[in-house]
mmCIF file with all atom_site columns, C-alpha atoms in Angstrom:
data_model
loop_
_atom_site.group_PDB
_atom_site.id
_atom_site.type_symbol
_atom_site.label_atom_id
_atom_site.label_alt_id
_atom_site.label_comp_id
_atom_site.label_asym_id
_atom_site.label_entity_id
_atom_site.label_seq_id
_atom_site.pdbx_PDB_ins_code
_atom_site.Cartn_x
_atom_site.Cartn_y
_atom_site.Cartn_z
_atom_site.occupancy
_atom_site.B_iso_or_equiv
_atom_site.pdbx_formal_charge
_atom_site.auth_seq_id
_atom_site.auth_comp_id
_atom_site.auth_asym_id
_atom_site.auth_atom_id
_atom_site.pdbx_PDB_model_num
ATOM 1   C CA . UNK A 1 1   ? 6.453   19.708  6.449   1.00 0.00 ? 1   UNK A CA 1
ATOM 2   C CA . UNK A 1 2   ? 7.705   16.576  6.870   1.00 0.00 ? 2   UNK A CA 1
ATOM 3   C CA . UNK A 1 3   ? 11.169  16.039  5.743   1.00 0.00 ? 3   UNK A CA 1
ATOM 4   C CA . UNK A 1 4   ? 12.108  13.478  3.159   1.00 0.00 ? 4   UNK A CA 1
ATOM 5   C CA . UNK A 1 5   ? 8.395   13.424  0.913   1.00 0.00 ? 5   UNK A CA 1
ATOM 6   C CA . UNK A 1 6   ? 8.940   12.957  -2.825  1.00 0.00 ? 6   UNK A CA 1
ATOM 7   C CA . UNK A 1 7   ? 6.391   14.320  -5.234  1.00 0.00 ? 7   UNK A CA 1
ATOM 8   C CA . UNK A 1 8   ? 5.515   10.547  -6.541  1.00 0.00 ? 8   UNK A CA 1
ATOM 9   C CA . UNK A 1 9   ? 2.232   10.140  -5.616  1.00 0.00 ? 9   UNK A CA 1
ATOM 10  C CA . UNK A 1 10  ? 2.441   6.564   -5.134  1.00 0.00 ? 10  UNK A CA 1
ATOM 11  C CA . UNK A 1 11  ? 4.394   6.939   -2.349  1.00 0.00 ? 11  UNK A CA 1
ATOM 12  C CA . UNK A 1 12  ? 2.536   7.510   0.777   1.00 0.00 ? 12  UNK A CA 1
ATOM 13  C CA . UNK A 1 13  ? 3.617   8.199   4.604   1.00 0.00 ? 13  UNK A CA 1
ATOM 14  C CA . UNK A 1 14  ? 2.173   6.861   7.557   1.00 0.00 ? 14  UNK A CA 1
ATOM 15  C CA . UNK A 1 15  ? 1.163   9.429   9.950   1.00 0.00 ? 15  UNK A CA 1
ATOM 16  C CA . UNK A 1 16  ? -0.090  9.075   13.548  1.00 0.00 ? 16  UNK A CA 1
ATOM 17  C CA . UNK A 1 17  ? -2.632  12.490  13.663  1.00 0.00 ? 17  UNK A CA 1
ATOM 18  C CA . UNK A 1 18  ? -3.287  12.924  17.308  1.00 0.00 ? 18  UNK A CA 1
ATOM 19  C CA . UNK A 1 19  ? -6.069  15.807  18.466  1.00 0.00 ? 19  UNK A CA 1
ATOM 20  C CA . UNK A 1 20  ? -8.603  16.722  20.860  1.00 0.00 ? 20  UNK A CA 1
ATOM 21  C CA . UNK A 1 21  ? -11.651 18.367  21.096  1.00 0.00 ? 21  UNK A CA 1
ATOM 22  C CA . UNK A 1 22  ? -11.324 22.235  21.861  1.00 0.00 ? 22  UNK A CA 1
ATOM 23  C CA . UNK A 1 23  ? -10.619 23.776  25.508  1.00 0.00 ? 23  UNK A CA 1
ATOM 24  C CA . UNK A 1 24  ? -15.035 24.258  26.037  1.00 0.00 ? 24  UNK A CA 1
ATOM 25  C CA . UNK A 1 25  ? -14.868 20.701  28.038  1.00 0.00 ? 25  UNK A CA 1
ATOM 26  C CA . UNK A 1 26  ? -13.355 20.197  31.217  1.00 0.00 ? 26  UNK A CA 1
ATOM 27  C CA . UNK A 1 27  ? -11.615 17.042  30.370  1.00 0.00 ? 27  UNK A CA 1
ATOM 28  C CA . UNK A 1 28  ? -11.103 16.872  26.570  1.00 0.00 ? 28  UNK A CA 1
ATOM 29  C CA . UNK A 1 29  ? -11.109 13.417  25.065  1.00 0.00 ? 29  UNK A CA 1
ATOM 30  C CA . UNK A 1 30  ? -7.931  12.613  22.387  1.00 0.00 ? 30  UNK A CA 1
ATOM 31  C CA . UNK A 1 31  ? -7.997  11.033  19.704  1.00 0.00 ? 31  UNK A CA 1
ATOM 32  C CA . UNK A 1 32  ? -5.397  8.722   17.682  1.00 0.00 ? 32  UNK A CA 1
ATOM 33  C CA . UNK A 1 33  ? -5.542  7.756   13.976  1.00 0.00 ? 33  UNK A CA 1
ATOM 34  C CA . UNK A 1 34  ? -2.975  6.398   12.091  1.00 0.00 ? 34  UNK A CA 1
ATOM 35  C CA . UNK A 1 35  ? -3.476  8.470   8.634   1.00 0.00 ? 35  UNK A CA 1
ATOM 36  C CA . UNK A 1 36  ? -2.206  7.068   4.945   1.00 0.00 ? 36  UNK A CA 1
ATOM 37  C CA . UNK A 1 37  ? -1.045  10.536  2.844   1.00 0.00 ? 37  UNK A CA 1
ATOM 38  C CA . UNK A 1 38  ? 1.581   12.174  0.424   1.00 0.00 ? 38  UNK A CA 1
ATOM 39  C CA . UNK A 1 39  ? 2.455   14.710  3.243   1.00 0.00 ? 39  UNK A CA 1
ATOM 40  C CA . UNK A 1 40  ? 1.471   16.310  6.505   1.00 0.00 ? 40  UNK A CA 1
ATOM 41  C CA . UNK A 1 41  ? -0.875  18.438  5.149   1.00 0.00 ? 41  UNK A CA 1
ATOM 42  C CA . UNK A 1 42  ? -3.145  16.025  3.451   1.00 0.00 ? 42  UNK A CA 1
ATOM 43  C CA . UNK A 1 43  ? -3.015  14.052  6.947   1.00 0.00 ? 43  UNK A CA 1
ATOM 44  C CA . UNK A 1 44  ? -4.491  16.484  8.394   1.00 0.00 ? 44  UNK A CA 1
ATOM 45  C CA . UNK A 1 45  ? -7.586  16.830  6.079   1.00 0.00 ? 45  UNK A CA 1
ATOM 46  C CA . UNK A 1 46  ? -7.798  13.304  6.420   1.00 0.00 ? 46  UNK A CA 1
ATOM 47  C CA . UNK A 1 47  ? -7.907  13.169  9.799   1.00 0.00 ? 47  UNK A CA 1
ATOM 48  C CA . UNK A 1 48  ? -10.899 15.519  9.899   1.00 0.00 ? 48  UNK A CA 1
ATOM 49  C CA . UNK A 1 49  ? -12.617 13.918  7.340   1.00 0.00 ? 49  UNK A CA 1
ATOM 50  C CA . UNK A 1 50  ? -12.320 10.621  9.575   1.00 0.00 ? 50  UNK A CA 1
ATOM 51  C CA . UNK A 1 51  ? -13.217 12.497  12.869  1.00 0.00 ? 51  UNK A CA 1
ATOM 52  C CA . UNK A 1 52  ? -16.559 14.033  11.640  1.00 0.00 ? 52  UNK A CA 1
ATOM 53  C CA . UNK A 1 53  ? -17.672 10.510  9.885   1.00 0.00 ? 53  UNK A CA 1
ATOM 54  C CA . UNK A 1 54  ? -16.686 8.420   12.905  1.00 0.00 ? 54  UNK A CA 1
ATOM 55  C CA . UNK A 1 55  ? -16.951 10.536  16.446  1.00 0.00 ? 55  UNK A CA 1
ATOM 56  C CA . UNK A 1 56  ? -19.200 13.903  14.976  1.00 0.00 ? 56  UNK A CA 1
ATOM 57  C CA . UNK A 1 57  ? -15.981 16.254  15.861  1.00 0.00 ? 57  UNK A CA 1
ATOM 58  C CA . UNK A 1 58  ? -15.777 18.962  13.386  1.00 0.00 ? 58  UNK A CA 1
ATOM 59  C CA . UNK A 1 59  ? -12.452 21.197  12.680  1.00 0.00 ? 59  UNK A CA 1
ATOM 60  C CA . UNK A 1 60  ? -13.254 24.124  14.363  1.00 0.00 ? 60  UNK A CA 1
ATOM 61  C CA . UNK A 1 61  ? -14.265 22.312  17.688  1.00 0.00 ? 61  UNK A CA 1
ATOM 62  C CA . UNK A 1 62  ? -11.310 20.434  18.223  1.00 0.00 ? 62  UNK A CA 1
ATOM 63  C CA . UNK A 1 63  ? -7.455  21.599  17.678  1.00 0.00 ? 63  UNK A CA 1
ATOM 64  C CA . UNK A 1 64  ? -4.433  18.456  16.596  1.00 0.00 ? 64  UNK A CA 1
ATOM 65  C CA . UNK A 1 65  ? -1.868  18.158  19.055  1.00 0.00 ? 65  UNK A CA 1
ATOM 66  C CA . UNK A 1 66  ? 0.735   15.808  17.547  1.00 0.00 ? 66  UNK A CA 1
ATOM 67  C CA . UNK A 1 67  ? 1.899   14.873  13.514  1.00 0.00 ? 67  UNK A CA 1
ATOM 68  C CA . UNK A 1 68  ? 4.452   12.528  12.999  1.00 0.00 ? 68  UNK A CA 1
ATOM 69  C CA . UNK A 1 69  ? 6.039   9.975   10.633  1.00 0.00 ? 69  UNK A CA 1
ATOM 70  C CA . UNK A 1 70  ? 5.862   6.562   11.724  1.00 0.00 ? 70  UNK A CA 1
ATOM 71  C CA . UNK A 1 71  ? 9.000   3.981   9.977   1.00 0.00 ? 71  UNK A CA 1
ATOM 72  C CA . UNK A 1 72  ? 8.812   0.289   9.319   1.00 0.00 ? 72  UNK A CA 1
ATOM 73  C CA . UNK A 1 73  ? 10.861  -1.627  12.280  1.00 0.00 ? 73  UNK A CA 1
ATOM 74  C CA . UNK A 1 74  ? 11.976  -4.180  9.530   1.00 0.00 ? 74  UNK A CA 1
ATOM 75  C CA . UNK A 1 75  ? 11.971  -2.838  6.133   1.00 0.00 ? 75  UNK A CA 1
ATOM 76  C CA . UNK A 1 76  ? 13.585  -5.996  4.746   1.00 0.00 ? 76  UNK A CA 1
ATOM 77  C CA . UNK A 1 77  ? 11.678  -8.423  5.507   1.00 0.00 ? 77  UNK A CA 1
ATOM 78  C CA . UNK A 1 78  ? 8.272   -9.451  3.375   1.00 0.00 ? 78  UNK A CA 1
ATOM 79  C CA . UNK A 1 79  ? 5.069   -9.383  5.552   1.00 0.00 ? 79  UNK A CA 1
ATOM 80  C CA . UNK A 1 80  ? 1.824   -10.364 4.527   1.00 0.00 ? 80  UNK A CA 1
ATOM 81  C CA . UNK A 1 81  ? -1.398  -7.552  5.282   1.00 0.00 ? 81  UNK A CA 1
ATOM 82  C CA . UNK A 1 82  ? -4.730  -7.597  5.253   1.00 0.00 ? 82  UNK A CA 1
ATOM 83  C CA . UNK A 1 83  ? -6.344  -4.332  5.138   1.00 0.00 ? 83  UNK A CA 1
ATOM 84  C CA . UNK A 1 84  ? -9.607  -3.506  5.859   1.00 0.00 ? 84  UNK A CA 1
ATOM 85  C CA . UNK A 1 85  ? -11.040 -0.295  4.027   1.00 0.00 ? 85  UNK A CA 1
ATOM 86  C CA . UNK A 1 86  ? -14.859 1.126   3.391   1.00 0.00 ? 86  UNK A CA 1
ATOM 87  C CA . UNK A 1 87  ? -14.968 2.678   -0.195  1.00 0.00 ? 87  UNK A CA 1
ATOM 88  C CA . UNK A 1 88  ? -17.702 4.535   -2.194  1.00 0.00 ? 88  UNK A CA 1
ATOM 89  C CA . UNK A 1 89  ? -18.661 2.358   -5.245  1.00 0.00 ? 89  UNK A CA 1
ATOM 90  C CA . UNK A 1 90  ? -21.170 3.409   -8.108  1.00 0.00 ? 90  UNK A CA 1
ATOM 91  C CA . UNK A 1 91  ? -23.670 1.426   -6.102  1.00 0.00 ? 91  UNK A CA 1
ATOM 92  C CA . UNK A 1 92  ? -23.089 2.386   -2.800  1.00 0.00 ? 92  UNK A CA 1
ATOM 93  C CA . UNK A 1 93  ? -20.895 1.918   0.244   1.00 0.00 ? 93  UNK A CA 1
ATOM 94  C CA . UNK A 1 94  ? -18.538 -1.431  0.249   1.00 0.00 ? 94  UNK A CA 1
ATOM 95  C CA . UNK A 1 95  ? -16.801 -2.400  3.289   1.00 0.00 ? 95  UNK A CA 1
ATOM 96  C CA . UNK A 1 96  ? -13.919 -4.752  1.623   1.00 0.00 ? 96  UNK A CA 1
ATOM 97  C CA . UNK A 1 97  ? -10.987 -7.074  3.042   1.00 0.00 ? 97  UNK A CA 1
ATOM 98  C CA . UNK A 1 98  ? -7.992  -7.088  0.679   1.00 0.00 ? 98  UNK A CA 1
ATOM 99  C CA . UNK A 1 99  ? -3.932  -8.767  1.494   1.00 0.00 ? 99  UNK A CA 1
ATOM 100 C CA . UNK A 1 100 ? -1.231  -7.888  -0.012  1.00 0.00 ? 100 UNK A CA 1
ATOM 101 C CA . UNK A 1 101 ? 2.603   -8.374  0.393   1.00 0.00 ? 101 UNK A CA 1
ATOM 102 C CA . UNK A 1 102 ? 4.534   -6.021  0.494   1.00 0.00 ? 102 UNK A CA 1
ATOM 103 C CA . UNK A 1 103 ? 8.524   -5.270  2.803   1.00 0.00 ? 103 UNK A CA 1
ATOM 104 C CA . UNK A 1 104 ? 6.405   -1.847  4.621   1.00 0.00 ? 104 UNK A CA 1
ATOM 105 C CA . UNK A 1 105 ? 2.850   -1.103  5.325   1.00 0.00 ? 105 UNK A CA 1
ATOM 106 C CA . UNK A 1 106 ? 3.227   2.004   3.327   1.00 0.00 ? 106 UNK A CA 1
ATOM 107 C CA . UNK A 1 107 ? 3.309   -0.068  0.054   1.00 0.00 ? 107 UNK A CA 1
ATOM 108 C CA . UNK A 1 108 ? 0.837   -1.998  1.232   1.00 0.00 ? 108 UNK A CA 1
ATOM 109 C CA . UNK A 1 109 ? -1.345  0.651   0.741   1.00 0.00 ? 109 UNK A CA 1
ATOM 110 C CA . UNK A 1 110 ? 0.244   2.359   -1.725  1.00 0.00 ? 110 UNK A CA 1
ATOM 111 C CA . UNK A 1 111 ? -1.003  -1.600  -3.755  1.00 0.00 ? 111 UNK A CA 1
ATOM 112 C CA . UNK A 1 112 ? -4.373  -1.380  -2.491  1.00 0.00 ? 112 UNK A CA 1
ATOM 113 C CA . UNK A 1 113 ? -5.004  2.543   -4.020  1.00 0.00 ? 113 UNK A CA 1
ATOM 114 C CA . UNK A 1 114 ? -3.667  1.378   -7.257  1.00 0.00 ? 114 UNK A CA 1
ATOM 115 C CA . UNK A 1 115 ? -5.666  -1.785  -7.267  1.00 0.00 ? 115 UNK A CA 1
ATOM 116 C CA . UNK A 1 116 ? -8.878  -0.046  -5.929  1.00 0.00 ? 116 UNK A CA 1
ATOM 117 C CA . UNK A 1 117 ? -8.544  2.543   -8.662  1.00 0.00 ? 117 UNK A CA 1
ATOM 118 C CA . UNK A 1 118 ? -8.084  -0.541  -11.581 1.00 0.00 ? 118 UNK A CA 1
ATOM 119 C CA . UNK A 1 119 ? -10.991 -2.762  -10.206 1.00 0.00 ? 119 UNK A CA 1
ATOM 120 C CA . UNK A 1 120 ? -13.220 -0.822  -8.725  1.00 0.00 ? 120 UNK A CA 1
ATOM 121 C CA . UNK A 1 121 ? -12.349 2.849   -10.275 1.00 0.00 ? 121 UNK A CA 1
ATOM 122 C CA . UNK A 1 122 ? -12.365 4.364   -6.517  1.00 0.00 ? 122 UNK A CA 1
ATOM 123 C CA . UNK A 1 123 ? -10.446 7.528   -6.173  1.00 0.00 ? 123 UNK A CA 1
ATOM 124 C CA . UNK A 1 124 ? -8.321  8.507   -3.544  1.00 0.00 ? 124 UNK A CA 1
ATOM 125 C CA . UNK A 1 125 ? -10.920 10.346  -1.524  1.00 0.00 ? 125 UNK A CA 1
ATOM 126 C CA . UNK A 1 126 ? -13.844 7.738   -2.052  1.00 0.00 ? 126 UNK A CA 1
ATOM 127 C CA . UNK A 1 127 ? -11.517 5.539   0.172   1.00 0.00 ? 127 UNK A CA 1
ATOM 128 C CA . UNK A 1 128 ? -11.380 4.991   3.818   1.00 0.00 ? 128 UNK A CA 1
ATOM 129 C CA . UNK A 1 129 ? -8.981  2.744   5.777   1.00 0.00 ? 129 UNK A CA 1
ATOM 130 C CA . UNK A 1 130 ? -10.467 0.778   8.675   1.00 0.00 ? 130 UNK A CA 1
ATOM 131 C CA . UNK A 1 131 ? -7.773  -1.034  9.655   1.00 0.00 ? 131 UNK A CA 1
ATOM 132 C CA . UNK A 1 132 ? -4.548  -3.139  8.987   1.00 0.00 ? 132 UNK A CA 1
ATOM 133 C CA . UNK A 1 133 ? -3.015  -6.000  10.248  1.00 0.00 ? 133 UNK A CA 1
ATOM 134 C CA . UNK A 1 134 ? -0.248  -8.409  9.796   1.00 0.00 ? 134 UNK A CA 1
ATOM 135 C CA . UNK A 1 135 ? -1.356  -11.609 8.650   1.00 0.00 ? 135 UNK A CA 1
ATOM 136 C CA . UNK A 1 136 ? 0.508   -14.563 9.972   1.00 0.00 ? 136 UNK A CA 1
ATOM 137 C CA . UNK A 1 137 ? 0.569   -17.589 6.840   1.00 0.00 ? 137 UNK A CA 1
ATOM 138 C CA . UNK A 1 138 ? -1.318  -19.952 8.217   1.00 0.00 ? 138 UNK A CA 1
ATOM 139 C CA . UNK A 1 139 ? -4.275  -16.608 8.487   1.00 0.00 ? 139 UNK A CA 1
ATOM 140 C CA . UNK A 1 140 ? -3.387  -15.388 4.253   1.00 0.00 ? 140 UNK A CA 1
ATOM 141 C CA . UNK A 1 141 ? -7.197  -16.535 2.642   1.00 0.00 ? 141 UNK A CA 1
ATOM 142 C CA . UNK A 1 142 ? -6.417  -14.987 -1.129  1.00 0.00 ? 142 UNK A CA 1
ATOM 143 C CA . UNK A 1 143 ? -4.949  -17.620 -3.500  1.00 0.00 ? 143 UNK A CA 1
ATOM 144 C CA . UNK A 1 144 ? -2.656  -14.512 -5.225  1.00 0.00 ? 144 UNK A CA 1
ATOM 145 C CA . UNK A 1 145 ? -0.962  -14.502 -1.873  1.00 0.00 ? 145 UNK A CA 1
ATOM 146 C CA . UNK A 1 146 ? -0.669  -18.313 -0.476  1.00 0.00 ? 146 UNK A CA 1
ATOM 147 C CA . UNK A 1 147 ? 1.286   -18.874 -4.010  1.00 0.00 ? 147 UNK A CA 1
ATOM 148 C CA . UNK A 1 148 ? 4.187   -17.297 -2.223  1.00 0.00 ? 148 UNK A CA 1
ATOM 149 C CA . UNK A 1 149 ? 4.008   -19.048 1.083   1.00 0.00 ? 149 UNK A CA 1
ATOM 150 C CA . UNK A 1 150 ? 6.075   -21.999 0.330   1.00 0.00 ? 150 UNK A CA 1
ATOM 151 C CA . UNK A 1 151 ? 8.945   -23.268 1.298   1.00 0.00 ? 151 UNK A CA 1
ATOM 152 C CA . UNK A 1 152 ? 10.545  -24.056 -1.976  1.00 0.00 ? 152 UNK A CA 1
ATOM 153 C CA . UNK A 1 153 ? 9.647   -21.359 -4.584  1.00 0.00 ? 153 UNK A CA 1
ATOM 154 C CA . UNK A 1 154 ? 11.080  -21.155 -7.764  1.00 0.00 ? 154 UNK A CA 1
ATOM 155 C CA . UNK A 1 155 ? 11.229  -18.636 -10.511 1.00 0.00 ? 155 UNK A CA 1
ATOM 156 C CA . UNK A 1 156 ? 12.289  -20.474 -14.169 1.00 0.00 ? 156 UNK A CA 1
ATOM 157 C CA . UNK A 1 157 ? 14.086  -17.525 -16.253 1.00 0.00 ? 157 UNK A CA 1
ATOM 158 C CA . UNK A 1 158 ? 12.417  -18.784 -19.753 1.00 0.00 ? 158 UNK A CA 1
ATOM 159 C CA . UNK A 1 159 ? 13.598  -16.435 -21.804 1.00 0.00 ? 159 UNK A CA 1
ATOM 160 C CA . UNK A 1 160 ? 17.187  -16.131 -21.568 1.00 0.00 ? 160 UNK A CA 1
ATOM 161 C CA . UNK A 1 161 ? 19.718  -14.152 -24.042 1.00 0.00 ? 161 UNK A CA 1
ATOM 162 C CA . UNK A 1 162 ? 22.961  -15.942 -24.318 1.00 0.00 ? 162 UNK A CA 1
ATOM 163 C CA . UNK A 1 163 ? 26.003  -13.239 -24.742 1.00 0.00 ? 163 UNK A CA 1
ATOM 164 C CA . UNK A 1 164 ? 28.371  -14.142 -27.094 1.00 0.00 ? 164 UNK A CA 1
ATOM 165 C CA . UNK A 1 165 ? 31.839  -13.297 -27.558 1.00 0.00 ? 165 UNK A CA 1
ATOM 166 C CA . UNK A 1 166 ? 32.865  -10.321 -29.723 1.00 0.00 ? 166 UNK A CA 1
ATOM 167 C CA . UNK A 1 167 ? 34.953  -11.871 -32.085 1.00 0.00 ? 167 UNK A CA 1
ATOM 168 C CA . UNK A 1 168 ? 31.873  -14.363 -32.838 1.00 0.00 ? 168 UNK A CA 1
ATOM 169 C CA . UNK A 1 169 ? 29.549  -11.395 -32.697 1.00 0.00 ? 169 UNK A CA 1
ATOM 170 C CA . UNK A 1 170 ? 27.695  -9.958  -36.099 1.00 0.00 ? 170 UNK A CA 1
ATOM 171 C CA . UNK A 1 171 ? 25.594  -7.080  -36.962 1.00 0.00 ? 171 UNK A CA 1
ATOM 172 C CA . UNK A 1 172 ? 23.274  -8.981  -39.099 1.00 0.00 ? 172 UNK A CA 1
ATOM 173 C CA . UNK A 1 173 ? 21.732  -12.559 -38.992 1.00 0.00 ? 173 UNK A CA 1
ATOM 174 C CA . UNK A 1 174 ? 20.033  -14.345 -40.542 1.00 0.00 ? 174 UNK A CA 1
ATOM 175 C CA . UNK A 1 175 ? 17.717  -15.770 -37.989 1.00 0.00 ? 175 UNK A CA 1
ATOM 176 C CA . UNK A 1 176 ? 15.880  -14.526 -34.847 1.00 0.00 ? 176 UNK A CA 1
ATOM 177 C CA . UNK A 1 177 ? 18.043  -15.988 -31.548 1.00 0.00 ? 177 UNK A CA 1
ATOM 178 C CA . UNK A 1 178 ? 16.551  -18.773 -29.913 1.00 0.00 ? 178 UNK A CA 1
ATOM 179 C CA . UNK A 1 179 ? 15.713  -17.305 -26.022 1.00 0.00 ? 179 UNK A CA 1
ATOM 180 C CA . UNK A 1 180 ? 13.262  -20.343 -24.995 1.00 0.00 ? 180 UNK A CA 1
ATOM 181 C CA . UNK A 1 181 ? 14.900  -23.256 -23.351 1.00 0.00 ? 181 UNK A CA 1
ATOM 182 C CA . UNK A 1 182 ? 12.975  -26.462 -21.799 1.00 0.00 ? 182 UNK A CA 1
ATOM 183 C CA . UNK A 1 183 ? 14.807  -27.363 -18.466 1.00 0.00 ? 183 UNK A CA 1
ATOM 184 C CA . UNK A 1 184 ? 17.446  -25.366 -18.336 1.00 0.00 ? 184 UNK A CA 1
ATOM 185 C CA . UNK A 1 185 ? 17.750  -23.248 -14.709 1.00 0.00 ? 185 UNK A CA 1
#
């Protein structure tokens, strides 16, 4: 396996599944997929799922060469992605664009299964990732996600608790605390 894979299944690695047809041709063609899963082994079923729908190689035809887990070159800074997924609806087959923002592609994804499965109650396997890309901010289209593009952001704290000093401290009042302040920062 892969070391370093939790059991939390909102976590998900990013593995490169690399295979080629079996030795029957000459000149075997490879393939190269960059594969969203919980470990190696659900890669891999992936992976074969994708190959049959998209270039009509089955399992037993074709053999995988190379599994490995690919690591964010900057996990601290926030990127913008657009991913770009088909998914099986109640209706039909949807081919949808969503962004999201997130420090590693990995949660990226791990945003889109959660908010596929609340909107659009698509399961893990009804899902297919196309694509992803990093959007630059002049590209983000979703409103949700040019909120956070400016310069000067600011998050009020409204509801603050003041702490008190123990002496001044009591175990009962008489009045709820006050935790909503206009205008203070």
């Amino acid at each position: 396996g892969v070391p370093g894979i939790g059991s939390n299944p909102q976590r998900f690695l990013r593995l490169p599944r690399v295979g080629e047809p079996s030795e029957k041709e000459r000149s075997p063609r490879v393939y190269k997929m960059t594969v969203f899963a919980r470990n190696a082994v659900v890669a891999k079923s992936r992976f074969w799922k994708m190959m049959r729908k998209q270039n009509k190689v089955k399992k037993t035809n074709g053999q995988i060469l190379q599994v490995k887990r690919i690591f964010e070159k900057n996990p601290t800074t926030i990127k913008n992605y657009s991913i770009l997924l088909r998914f099986q609806s109640r209706t039909g087959v949807m081919n949808v664009t969503k962004e999201f923002r997130d420090v590693s592609l990995c949660g990226a994804v791990s945003q889109m299964y959660s908010d596929m499965a609340a909107r659009h109650h698509a399961r893990f396997l009804d899902i297919d990732i196309i694509g992803t890309t990093v959007l630059k901010p002049s590209d983000v289209l979703r409103p949700h996600i040019k909120q956070f593009l400016k310069a000067h952001i600011k998050f009020p704290l409204l509801h603050r608790v003041t702490k008190k000093c123990k002496k001044y401290k009591t175990k009962f009042l008489y009045s709820r605390p006050t935790t909503y302040r206009m205008g203070l920062q």
